[in-house]
Tab-separated table of C-alpha atoms and ligand atoms in Angstrom:
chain	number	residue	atom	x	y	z
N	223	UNK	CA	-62.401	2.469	-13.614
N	224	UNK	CA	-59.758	1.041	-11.329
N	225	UNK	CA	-57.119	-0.593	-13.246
N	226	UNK	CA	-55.772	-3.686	-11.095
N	227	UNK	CA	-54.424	-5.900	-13.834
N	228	UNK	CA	-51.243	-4.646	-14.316
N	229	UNK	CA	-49.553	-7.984	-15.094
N	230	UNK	CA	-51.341	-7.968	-18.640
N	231	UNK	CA	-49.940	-4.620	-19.003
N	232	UNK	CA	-49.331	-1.528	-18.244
N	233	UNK	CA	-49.976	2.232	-18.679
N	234	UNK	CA	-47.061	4.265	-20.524
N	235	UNK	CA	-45.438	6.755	-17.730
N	236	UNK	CA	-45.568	9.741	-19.196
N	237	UNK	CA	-41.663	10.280	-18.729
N	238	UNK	CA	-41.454	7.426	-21.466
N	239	UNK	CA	-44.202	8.825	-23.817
N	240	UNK	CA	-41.877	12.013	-24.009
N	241	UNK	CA	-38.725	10.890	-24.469
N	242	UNK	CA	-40.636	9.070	-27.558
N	243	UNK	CA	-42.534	11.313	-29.057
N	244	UNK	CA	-39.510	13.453	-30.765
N	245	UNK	CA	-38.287	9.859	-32.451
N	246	UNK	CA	-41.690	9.868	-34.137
N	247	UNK	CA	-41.598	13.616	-35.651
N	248	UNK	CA	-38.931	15.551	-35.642
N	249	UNK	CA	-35.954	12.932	-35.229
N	250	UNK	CA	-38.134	10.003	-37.471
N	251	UNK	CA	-35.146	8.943	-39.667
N	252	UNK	CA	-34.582	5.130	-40.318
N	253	UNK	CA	-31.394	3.940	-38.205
N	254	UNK	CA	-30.358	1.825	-41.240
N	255	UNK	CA	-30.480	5.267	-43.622
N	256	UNK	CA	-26.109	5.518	-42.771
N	257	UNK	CA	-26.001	7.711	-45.921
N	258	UNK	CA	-27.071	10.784	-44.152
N	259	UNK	CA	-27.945	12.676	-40.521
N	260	UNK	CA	-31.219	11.787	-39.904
N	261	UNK	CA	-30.519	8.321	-39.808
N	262	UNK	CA	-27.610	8.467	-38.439
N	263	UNK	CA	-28.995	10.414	-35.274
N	264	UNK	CA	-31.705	7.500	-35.008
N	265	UNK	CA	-29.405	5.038	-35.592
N	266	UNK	CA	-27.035	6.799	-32.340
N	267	UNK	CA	-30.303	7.216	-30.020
N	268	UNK	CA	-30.547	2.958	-30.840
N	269	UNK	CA	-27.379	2.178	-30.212
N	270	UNK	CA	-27.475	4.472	-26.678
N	271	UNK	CA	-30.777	2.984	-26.103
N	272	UNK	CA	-28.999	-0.950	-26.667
N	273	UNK	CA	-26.530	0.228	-24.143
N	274	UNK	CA	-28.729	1.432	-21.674
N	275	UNK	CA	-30.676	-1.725	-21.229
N	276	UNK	CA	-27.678	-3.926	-21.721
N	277	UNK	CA	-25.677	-2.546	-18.901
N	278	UNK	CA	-29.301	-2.750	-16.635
N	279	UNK	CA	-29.149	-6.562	-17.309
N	280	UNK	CA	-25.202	-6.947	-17.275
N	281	UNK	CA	-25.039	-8.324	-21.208
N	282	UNK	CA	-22.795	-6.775	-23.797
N	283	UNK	CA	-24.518	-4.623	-26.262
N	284	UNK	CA	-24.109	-6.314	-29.022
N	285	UNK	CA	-26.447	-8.863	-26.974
N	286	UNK	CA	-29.885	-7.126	-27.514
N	287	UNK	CA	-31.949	-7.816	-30.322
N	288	UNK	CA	-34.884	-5.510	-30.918
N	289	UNK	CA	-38.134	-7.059	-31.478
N	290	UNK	CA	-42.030	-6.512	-31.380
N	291	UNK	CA	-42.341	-7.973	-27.380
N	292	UNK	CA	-42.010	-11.021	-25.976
N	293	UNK	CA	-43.689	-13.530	-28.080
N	294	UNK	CA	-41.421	-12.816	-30.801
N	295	UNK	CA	-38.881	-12.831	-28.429
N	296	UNK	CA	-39.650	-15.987	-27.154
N	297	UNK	CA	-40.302	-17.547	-30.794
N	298	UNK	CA	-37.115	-16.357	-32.110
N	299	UNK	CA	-34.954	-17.879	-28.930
N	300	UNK	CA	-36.593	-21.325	-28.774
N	301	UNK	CA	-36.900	-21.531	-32.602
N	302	UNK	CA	-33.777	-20.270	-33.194
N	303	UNK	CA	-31.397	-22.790	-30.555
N	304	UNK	CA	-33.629	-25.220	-31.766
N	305	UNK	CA	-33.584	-24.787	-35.751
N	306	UNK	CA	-30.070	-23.559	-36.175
N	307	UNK	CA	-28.647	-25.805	-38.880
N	308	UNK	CA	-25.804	-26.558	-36.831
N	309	UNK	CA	-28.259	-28.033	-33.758
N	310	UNK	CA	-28.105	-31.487	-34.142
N	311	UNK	CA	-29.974	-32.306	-30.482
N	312	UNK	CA	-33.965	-32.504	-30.635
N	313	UNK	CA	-34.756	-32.226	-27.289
N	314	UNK	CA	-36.503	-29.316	-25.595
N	315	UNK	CA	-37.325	-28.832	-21.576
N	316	UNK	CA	-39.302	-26.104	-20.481
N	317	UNK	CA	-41.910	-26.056	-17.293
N	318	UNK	CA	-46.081	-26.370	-17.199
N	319	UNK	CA	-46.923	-23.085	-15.837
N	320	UNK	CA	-44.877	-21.149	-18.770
N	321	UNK	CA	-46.806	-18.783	-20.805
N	322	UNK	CA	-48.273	-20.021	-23.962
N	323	UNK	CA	-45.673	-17.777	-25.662
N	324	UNK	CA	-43.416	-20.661	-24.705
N	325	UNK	CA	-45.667	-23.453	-24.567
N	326	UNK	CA	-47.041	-23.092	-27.663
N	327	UNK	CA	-43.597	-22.606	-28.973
N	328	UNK	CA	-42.780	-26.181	-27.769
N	329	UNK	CA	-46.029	-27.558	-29.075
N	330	UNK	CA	-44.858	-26.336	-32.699
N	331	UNK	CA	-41.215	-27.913	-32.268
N	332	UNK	CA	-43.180	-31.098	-31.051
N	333	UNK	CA	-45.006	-31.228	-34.189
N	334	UNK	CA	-42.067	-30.447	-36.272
N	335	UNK	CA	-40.137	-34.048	-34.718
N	336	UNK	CA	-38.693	-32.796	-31.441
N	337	UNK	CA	-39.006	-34.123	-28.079
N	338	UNK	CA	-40.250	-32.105	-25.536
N	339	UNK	CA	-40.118	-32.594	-21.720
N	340	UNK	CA	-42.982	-29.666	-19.490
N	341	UNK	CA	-41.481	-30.137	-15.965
N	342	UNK	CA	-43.499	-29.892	-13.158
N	343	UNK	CA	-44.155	-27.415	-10.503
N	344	UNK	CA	-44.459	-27.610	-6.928
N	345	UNK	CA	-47.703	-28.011	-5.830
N	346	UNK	CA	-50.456	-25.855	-4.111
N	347	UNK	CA	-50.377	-25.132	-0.279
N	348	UNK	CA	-46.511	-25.105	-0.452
N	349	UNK	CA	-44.151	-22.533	0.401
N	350	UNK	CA	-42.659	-22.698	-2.952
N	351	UNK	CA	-45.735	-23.535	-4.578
N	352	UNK	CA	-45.506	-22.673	-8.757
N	353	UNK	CA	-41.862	-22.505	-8.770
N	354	UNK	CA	-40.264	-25.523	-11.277
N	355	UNK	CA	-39.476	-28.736	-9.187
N	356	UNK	CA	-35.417	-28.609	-9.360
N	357	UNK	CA	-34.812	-32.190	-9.463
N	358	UNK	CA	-37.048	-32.938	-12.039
N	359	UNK	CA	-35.889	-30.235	-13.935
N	360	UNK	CA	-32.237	-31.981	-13.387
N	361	UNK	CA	-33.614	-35.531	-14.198
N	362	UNK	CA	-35.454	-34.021	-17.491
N	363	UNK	CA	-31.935	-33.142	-19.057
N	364	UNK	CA	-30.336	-35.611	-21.279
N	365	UNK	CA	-27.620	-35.728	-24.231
N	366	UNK	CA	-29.989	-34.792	-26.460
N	367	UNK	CA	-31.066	-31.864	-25.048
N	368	UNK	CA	-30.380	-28.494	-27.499
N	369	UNK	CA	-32.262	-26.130	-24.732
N	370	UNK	CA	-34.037	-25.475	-21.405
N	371	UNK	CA	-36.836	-22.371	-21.028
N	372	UNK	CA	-37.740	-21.412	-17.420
N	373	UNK	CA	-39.801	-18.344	-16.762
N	374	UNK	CA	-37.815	-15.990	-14.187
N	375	UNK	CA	-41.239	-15.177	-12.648
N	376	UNK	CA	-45.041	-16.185	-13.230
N	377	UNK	CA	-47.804	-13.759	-14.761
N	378	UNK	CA	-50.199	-15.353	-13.006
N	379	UNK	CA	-49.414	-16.342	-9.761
N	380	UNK	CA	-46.253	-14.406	-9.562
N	381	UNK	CA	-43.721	-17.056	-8.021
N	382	UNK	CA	-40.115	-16.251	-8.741
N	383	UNK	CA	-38.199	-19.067	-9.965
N	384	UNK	CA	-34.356	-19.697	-8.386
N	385	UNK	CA	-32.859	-18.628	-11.455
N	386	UNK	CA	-29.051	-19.209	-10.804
N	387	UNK	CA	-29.628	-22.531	-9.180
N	388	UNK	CA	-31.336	-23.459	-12.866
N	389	UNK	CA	-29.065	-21.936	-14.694
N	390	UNK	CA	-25.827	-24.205	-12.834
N	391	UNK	CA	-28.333	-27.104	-13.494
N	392	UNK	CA	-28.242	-26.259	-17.294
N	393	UNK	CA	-24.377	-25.615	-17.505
N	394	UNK	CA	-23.475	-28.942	-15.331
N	395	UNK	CA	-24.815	-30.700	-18.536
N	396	UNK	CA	-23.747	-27.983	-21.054
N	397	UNK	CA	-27.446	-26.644	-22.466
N	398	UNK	CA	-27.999	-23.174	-22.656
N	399	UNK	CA	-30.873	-21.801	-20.714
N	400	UNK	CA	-33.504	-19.172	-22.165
N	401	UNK	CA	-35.568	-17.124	-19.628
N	402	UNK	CA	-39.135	-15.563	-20.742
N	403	UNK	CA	-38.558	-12.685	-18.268
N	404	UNK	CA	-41.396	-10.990	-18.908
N	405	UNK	CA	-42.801	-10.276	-15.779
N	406	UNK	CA	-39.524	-10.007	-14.079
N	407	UNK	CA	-37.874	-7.240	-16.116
N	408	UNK	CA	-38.138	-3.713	-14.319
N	409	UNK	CA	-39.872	-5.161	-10.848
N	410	UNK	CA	-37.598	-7.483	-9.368
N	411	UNK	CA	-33.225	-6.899	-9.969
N	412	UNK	CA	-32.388	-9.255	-13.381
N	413	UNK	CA	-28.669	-9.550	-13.720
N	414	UNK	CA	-28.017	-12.124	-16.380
N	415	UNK	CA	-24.577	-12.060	-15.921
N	416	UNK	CA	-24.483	-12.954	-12.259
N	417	UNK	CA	-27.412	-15.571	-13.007
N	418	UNK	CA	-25.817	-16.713	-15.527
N	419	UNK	CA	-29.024	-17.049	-17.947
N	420	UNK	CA	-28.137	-17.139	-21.882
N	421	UNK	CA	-30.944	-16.010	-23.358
N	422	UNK	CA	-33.925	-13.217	-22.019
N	423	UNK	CA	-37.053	-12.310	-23.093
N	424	UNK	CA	-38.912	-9.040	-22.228
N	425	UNK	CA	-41.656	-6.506	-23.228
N	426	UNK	CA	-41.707	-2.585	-22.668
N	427	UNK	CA	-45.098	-2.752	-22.069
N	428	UNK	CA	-44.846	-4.482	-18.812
N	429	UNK	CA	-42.466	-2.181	-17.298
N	430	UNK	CA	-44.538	1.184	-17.975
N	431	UNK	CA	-43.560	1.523	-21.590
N	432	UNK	CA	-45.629	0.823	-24.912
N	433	UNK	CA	-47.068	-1.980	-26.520
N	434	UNK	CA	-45.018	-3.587	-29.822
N	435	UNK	CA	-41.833	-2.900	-28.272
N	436	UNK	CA	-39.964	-5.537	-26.946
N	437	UNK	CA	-36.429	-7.540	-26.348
N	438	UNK	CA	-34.096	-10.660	-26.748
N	439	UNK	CA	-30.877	-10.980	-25.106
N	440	UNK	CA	-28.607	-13.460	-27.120
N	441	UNK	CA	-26.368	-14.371	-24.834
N	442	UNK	CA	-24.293	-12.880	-21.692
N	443	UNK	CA	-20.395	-13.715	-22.938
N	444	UNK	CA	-19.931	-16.328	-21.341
N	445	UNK	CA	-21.011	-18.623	-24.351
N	446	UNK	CA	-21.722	-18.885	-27.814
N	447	UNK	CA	-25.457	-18.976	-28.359
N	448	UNK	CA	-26.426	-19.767	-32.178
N	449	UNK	CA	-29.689	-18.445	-33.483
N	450	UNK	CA	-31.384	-19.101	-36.605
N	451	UNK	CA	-33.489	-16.011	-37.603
N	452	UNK	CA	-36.770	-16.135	-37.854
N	453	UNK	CA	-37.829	-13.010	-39.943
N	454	UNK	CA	-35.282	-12.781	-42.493
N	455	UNK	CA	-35.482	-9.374	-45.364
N	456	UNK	CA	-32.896	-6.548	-45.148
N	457	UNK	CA	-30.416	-7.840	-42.452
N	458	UNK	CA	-30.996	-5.465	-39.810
N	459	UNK	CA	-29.660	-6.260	-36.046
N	460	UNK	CA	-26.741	-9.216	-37.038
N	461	UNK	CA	-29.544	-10.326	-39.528
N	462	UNK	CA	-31.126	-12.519	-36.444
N	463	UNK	CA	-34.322	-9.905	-36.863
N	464	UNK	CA	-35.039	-7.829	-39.969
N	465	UNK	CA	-36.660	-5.352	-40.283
N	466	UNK	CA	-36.689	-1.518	-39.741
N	467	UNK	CA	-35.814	-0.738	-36.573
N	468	UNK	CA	-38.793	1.008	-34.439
N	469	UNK	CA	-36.501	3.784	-32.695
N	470	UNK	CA	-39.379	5.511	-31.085
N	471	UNK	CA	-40.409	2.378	-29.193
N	472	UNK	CA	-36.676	1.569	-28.630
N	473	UNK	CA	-35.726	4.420	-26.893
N	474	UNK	CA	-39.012	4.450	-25.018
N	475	UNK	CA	-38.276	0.795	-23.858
N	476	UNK	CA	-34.727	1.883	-22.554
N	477	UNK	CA	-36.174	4.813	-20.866
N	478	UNK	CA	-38.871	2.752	-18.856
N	479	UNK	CA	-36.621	-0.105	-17.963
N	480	UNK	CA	-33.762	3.135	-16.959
N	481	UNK	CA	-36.953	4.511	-14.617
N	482	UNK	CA	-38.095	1.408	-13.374
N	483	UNK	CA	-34.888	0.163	-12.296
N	484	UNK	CA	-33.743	3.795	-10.747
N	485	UNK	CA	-37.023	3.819	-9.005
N	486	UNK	CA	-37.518	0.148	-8.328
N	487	UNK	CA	-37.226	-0.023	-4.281
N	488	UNK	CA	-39.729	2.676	-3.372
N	489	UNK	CA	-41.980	1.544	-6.210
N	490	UNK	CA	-42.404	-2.333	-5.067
N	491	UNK	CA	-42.185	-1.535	-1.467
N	492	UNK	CA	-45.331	0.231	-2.024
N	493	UNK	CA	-46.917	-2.082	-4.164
N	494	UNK	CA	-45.891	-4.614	-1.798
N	495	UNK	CA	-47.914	-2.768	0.927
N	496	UNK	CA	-51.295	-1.800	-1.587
N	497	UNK	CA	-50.991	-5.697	-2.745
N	498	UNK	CA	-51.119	-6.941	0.867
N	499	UNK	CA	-54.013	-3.813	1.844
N	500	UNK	CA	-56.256	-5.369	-0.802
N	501	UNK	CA	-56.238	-8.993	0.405
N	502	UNK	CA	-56.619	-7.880	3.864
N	503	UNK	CA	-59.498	-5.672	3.084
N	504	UNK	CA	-60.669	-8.561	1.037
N	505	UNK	CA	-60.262	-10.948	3.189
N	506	UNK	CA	-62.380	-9.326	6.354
N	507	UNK	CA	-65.405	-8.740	3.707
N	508	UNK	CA	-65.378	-11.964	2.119
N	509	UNK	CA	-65.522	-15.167	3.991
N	510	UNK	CA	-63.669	-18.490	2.413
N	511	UNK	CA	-61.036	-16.496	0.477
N	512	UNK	CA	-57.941	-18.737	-0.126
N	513	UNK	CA	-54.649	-17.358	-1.284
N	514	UNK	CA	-52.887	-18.838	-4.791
N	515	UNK	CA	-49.319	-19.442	-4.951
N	516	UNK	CA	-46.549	-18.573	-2.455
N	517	UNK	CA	-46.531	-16.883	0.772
N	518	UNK	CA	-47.426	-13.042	0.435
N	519	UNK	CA	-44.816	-12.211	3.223
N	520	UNK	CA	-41.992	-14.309	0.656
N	521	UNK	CA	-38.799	-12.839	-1.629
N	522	UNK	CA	-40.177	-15.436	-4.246
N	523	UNK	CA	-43.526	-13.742	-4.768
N	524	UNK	CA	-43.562	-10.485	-7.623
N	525	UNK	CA	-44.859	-7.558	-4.789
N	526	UNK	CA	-47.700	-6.561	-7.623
N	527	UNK	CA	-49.201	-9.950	-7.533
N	528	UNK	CA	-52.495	-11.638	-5.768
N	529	UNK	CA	-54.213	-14.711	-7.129
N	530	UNK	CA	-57.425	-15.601	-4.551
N	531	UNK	CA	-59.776	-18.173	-4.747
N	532	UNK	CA	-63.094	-17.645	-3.481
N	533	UNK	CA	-65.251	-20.342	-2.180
N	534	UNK	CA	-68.294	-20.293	-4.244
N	535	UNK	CA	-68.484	-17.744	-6.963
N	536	UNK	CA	-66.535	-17.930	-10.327
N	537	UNK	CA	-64.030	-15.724	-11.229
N	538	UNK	CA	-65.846	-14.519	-14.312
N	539	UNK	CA	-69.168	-14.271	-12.526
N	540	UNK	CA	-67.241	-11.648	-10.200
N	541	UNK	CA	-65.578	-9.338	-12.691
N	542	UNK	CA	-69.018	-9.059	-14.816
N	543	UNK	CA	-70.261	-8.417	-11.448
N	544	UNK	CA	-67.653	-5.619	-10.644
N	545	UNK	CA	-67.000	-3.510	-14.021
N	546	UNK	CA	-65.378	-0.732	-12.449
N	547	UNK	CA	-62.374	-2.710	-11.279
N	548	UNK	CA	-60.170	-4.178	-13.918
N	549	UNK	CA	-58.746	-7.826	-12.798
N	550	UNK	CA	-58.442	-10.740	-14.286
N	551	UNK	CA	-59.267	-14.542	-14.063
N	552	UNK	CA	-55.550	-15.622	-15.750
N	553	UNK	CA	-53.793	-13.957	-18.310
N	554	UNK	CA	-54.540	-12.171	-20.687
N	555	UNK	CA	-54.361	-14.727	-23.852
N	556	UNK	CA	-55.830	-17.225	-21.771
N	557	UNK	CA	-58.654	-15.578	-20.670
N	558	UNK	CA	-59.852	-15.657	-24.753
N	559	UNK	CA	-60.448	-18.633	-24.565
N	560	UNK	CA	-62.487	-19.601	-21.655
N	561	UNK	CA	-60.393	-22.757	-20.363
N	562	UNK	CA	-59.492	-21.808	-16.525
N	563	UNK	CA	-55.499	-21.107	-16.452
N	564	UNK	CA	-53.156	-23.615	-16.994
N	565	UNK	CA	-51.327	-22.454	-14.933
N	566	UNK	CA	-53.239	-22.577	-11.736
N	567	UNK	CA	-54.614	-26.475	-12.863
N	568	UNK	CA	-50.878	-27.307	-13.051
N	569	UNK	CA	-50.582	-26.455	-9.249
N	570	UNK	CA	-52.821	-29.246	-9.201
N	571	UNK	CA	-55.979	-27.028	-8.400
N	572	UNK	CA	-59.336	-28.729	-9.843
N	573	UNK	CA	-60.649	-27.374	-12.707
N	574	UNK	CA	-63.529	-25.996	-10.095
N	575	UNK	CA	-60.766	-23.991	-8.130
N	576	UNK	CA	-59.201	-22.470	-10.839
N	577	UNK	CA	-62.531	-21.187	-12.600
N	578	UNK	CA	-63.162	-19.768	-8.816
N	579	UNK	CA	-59.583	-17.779	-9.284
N	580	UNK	CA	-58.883	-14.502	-9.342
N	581	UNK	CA	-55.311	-12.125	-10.394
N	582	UNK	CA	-54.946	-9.082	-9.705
N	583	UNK	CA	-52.042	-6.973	-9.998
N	584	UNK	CA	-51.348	-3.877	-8.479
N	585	UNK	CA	-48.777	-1.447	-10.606
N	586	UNK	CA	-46.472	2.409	-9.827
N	587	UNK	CA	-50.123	4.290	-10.493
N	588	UNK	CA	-52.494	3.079	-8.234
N	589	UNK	CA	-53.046	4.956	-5.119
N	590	UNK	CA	-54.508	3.540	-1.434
N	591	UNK	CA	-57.378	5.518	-1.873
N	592	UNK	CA	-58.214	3.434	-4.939
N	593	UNK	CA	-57.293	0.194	-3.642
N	594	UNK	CA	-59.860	0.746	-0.800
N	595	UNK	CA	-62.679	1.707	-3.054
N	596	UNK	CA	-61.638	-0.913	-4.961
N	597	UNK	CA	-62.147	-3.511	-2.005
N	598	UNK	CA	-65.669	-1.808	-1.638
N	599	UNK	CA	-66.958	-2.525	-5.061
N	600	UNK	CA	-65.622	-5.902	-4.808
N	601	UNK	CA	-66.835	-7.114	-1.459
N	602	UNK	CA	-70.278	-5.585	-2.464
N	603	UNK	CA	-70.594	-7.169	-5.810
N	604	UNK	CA	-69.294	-10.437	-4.511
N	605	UNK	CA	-72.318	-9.855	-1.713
N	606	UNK	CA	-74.607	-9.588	-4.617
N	607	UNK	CA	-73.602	-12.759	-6.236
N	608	UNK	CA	-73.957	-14.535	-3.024
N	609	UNK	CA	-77.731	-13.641	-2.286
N	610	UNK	CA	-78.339	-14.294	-6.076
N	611	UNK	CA	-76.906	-18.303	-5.883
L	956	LIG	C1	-44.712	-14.210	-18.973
L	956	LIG	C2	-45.160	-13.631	-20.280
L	956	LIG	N1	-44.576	-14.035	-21.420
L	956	LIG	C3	-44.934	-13.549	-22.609
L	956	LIG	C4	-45.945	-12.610	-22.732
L	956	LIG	C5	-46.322	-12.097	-24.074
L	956	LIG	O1	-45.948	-10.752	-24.219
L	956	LIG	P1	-46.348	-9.900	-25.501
L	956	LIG	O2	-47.842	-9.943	-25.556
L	956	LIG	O3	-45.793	-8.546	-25.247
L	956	LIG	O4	-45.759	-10.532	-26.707
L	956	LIG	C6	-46.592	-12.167	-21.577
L	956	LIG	C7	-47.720	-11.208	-21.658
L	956	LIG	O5	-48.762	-11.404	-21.041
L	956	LIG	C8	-46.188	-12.684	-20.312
L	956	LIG	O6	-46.763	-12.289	-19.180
């Protein structure tokens, strides 16, 4: 099995799974136990762990709430601006290409008696195609608006949005601005301080460490961001997320996000270079392929990330056909449920097009030597499917 679908997730380095493993055994005390060592030890390698990743995305400790990945994290920012009994605006903005961890966030909020505005994106066969159109985003802010949620970069088609530029947008009419930063964390720099973003979601497991563990950033002192909490019980982090704290996956977390950072130039250079390999490889075997999304060759693409669209042959059609490679025809929650992605449709692809979409992404373990068998199995297959139709 090749494993090209590294934007659902990704495998645990094993650098990460042993800096865990003594925080499940030997050192497994509960960082809330203050009444004796054990927890007090756990409750040190937290803290050291808060620090690490707070000073990777320029926050102040205190900042990072612990929680079980990004859809929590993403729940518990959007809820929480919006629910906080001291929020007296109902209006939410946030784009059409977000995840469903957002959008379905919104959709909730909608039903509960807020407004909610889902900016557009750029269109297809644009240089900036998929990144939220600016002035809309501008002319989508009113008084009543209690927060805007822009993903920092796409899972699907891997566009990069112009963070800072949103984020002066946001402040020019004083609403905070969350970030599902999910994709971006560990691959591409994410300094909240210099962007000036307020609130950040991430996920270990999208930065080589393991599933369940995951992140919000409340805030980067340079405002006051109320949250209402959204799991409530024995008070734990401020008492914005209760709940024992899951040190293991904590310190893992820090320890990815410390390795991907350290190691982030030589890793996406090279990913960069397998990413562009594969669609070259594909391209010459294939005839009709069309690229998804930005420029390959642009800052504003994630390296990892190709989304192709073949001419003929669905996306599904191709992946039953090619069981060896693992890709993907949107992400991973979307792909349940059989609707082509949302995200390529609001690029303004057809239905049609999107269903004859592909994603791949390429991650720090594959090799060249997979990525050309790789672009074997596909080309063949997709030969296959061609004399069968
Ligand atoms: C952009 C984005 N947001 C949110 C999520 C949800 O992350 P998790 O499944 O870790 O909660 C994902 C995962 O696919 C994602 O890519």
């Amino acid at each position: 099995m090749i494993y090209l679908d590294n934007h659902a997730t990704t495998s645990c380095d094993p650098r990460v799974v042993d800096a865990m493993l003594p925080w499940l055994s030997e050192d497994f005390g509960n960082p809330s136990s203050g009444s004796h060592e054990m927890g007090r030890t756990a409750a040190a390698a937290v803290q050291q762990s808060a620090a690490t990743i707070a000073s990777i995305l320029n926050v102040p400790s205190e900042s990072v709430i612990f929680t079980s990945g990004a859809t929590e994290s993403n729940n518990l920012a959007i809820r929480g601006v919006c629910l906080h009994p001291r929020q007296k605006k109902r209006h939410l903005v946030s784009v059409t290409s977000e995840h469903h961890a957002v959008l379905d966030v919104c959709d909730d909020l909608q039903r509960d008696g807020f407004r909610v505005t889902r900016v557009p994106v750029i269109p297809h066969g644009h240089d900036s195609s998929g990144i939220v159109d600016l002035d809309q985003l501008a002319e989508a802010i009113d008084d009543d608006t209690a927060l805007v949620s822009v993903m920092w970069a796409n899972n699907e088609i891997g566009s990069i949005a112009p963070m800072k530029t949103i984020a002066d947008i946001c402040h020019s009419r004083g609403v905070l601005l969350h970030s599902d930063a999910t994709q971006a964390v560990g691959r591409i720099p994410v300094d909240m301080l210099d962007t000036d973003v307020d609130l950040l979601s991430a996920a270990a497991h999208k930065f080589y460490g393991p599933k369940g563990s995951g992140l919000l950033v409340v805030g980067n002192g340079n405002r006051r961001v109320r949250l209402r909490p959204q799991i409530v019980g024995g008070g734990q982090q401020q008492g914005l997320r209760s709940g024992t704290l899951n040190t293991a996956g904590i310190v893992a977390m820090a320890t990815a996000l410390k390795l991907a950072v350290d190691e982030m130039e030589s890793h996406q250079e090279r990913i960069g270079q397998m990413r562009n390999q594969l669609f070259q490889l594909l391209c010459s075997g294939i005839d009709g392929i069309q690229l998804n999304g930005i420029p390959l060759a642009s800052q504003h693409r994630l390296a990892g990330n190709l989304n192709l669209q073949l001419e003929s042959i669905e996306g599904e059609a191709w992946m039953a056909a090619t069981p060896s490679v693992a890709f993907s025809s949107g992400s991973a929650c979307s792909s349940v449920d059989a609707k082509p992605s949302h995200v390529l449709t609001a690029t303004g692809l057809s239905e049609s097009e999107a269903r004859r979409s592909v994603r791949f992404g390429i991650g720090r373990f594959n090799t060249d030597q997979q990525i050309h068998q790789a672009a074997e199995w596909l080309i063949e297959s997709h030969a296959k499917l061609r004399r069968l139709s």
